[in-house]
Protein backbone atom coordinates (compact mmCIF):
# COMPACT_ATOMS: atom_id res chain seq x y z
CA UNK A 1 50.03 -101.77 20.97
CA UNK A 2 46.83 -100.66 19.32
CA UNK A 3 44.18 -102.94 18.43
CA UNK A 4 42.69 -99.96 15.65
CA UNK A 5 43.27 -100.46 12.25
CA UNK A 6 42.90 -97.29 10.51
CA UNK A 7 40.51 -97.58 7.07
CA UNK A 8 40.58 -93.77 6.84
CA UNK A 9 42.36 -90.86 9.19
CA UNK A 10 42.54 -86.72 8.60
CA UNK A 11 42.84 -84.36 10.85
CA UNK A 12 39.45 -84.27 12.00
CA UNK A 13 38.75 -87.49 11.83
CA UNK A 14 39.49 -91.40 12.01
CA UNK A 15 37.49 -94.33 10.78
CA UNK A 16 38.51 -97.19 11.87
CA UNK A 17 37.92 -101.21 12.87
CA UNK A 18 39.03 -102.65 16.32
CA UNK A 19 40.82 -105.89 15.79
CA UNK A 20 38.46 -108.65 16.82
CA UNK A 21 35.16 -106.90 15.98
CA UNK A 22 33.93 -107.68 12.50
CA UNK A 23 30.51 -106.17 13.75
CA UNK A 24 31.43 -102.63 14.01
CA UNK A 25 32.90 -99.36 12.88
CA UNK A 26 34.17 -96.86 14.50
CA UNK A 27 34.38 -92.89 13.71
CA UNK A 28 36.11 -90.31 16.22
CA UNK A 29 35.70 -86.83 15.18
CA UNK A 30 37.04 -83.93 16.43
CA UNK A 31 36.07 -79.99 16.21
CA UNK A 32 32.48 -81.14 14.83
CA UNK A 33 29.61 -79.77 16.81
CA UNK A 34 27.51 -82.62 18.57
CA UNK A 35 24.11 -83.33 20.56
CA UNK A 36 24.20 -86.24 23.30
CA UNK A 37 21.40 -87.55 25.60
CA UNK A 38 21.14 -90.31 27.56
CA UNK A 39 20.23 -92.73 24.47
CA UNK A 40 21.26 -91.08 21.60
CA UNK A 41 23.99 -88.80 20.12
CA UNK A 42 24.15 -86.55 17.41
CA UNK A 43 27.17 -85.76 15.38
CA UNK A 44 27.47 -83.50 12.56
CA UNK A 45 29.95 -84.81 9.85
CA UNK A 46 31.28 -82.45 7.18
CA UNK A 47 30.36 -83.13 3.70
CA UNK A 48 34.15 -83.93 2.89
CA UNK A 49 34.76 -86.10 5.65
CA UNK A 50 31.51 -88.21 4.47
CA UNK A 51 32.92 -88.41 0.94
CA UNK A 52 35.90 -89.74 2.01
CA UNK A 53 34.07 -92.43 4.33
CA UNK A 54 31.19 -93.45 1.42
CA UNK A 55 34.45 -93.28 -0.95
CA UNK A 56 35.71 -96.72 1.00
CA UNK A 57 33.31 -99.29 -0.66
CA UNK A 58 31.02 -101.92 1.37
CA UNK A 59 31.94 -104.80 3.90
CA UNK A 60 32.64 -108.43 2.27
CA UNK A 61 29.41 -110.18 1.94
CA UNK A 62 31.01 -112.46 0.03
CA UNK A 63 29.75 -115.46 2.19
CA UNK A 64 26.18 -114.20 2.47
CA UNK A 65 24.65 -115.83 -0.96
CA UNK A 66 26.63 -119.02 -1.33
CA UNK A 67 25.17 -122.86 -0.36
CA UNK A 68 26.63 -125.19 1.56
CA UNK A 69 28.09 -127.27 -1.09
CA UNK A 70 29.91 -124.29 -2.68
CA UNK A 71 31.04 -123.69 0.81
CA UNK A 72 32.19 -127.41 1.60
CA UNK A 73 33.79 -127.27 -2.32
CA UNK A 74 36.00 -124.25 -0.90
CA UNK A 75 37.05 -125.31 2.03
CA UNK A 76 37.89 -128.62 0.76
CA UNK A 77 39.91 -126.78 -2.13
CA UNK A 78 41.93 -124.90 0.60
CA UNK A 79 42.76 -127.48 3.17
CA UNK A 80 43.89 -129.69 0.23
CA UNK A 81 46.25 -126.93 -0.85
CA UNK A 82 47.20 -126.22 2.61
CA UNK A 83 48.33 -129.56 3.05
CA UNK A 84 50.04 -130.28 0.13
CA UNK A 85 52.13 -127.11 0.50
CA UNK A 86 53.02 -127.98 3.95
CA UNK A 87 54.02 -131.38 2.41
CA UNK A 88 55.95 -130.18 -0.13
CA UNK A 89 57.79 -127.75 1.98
CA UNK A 90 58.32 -129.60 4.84
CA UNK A 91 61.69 -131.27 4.48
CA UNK A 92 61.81 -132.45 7.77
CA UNK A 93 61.46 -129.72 9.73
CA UNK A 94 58.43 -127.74 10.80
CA UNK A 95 57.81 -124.22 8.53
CA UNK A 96 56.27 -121.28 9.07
CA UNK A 97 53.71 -122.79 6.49
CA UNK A 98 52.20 -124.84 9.41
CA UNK A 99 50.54 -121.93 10.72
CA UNK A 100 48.81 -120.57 7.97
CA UNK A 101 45.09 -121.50 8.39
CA UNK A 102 45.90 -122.24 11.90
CA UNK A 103 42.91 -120.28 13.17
CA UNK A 104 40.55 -121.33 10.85
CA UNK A 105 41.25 -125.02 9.87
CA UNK A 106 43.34 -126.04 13.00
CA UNK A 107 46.91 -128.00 13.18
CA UNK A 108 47.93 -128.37 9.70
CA UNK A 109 49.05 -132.38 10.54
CA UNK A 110 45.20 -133.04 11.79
CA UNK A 111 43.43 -135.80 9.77
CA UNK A 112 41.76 -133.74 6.45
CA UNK A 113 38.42 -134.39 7.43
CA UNK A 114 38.76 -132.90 10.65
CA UNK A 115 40.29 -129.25 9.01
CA UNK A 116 37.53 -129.72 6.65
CA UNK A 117 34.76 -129.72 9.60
CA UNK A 118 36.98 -126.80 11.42
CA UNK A 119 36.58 -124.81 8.63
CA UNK A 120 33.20 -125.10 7.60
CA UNK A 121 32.03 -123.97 11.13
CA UNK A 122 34.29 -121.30 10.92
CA UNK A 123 32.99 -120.01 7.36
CA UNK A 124 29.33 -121.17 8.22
CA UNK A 125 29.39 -118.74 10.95
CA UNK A 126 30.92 -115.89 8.97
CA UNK A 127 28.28 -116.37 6.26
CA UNK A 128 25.49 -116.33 9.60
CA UNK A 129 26.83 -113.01 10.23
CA UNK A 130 27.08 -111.50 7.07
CA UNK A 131 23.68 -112.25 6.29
CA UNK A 132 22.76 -111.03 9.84
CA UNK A 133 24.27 -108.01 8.68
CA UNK A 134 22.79 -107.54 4.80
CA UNK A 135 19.09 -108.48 7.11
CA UNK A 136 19.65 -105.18 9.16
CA UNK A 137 21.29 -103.08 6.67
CA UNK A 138 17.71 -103.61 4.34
CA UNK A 139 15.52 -102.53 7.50
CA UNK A 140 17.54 -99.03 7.59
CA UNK A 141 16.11 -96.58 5.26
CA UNK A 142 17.71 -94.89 2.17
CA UNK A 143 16.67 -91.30 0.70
C-alpha cells in the first residue's frame, strides 16, 4: 500500500505528500535534464509542469495567526459536538462515531476536560509548525 498521496501526476511528473509528513513535498520528474553533487541537486522543470504545480494554491496556515483563546473556543466547540453526537447516536451500542476525533481528542467517553487538553496540544503544535513554516518561507527570496 502506498503511503503517497498524489496532489498532481502527468507523465513526466508527480507531486506529491507522504502520509505522515506535513513538513514536506515531494516532486519526481522524469526525462528532465539534472545536475547533482554531493550537497546539492539541480533539476530543470518545464514551464508547464511549474504551472500546473504553482496552479495548486498554498499549505493551510490556518492555525498560524490565531490566540489561544480562539484556539481553546474551537476545540471546546468540537469536543462538545463530538460528544453530543456520540450521545445522541449511541443507542446502546458503540458507533463508528466513537472514532472520529480519536487521534486528536482521544476516547470519545473520556471526561470533556481531558479531550479538551488532548486537543489543544494537538492544535497548539500544528499552529507551532505552521508558523515554523510561514518563519522560513519569509527568509526565502522572491523575484
Amino acid at each position: 500500500m502506498s503511503t503517497k498521496s498524489s496532489l498532481s501526476t502527468g507523465p513526466k511528473h508527480h507531486l506529491y505528500r507522504e502520509a505522515l509528513d506535513d513538513e514536506h513535498i515531494y516532486l519526481e520528474l522524469s526525462e528532465v535534464d539534472f545536475e547533482a553533487s554531493k550537497d546539492r541537486v539541480t533539476v530543470q522543470i518545464p514551464l508547464e509542469i511549474w504551472m500546473t504545480i504553482k496552479g495548486l494554491g498554498t499549505p493551510d496556515t490556518t492555525l498560524a495567526d490565531i490566540t489561544d483563546d480562539q484556539l481553546l473556543e474551537q476545540v471546546t466547540q468540537e469536543v462538545q459536538e463530538r460528544i453530543a453526537k456520540y450521545n445522541s447516536q449511541l443507542n446502546g451500542q458503540p458507533s463508528f462515531v466513537s472514532l472520529i476525533g480519536l487521534g486528536v481528542y482521544g476516547e470519545v467517553t473520556d471526561p470533556e476536560d481531558q479531550q479538551i487538553q488532548a486537543g489543544m496540544a494537538f492544535y497548539q503544535q500544528r499552529r507551532l509548525k505552521q508558523q515554523e513554516m510561514l518563519a522560513r518561507a519569509a527568509e526565502h527570496r522572491s523575484y
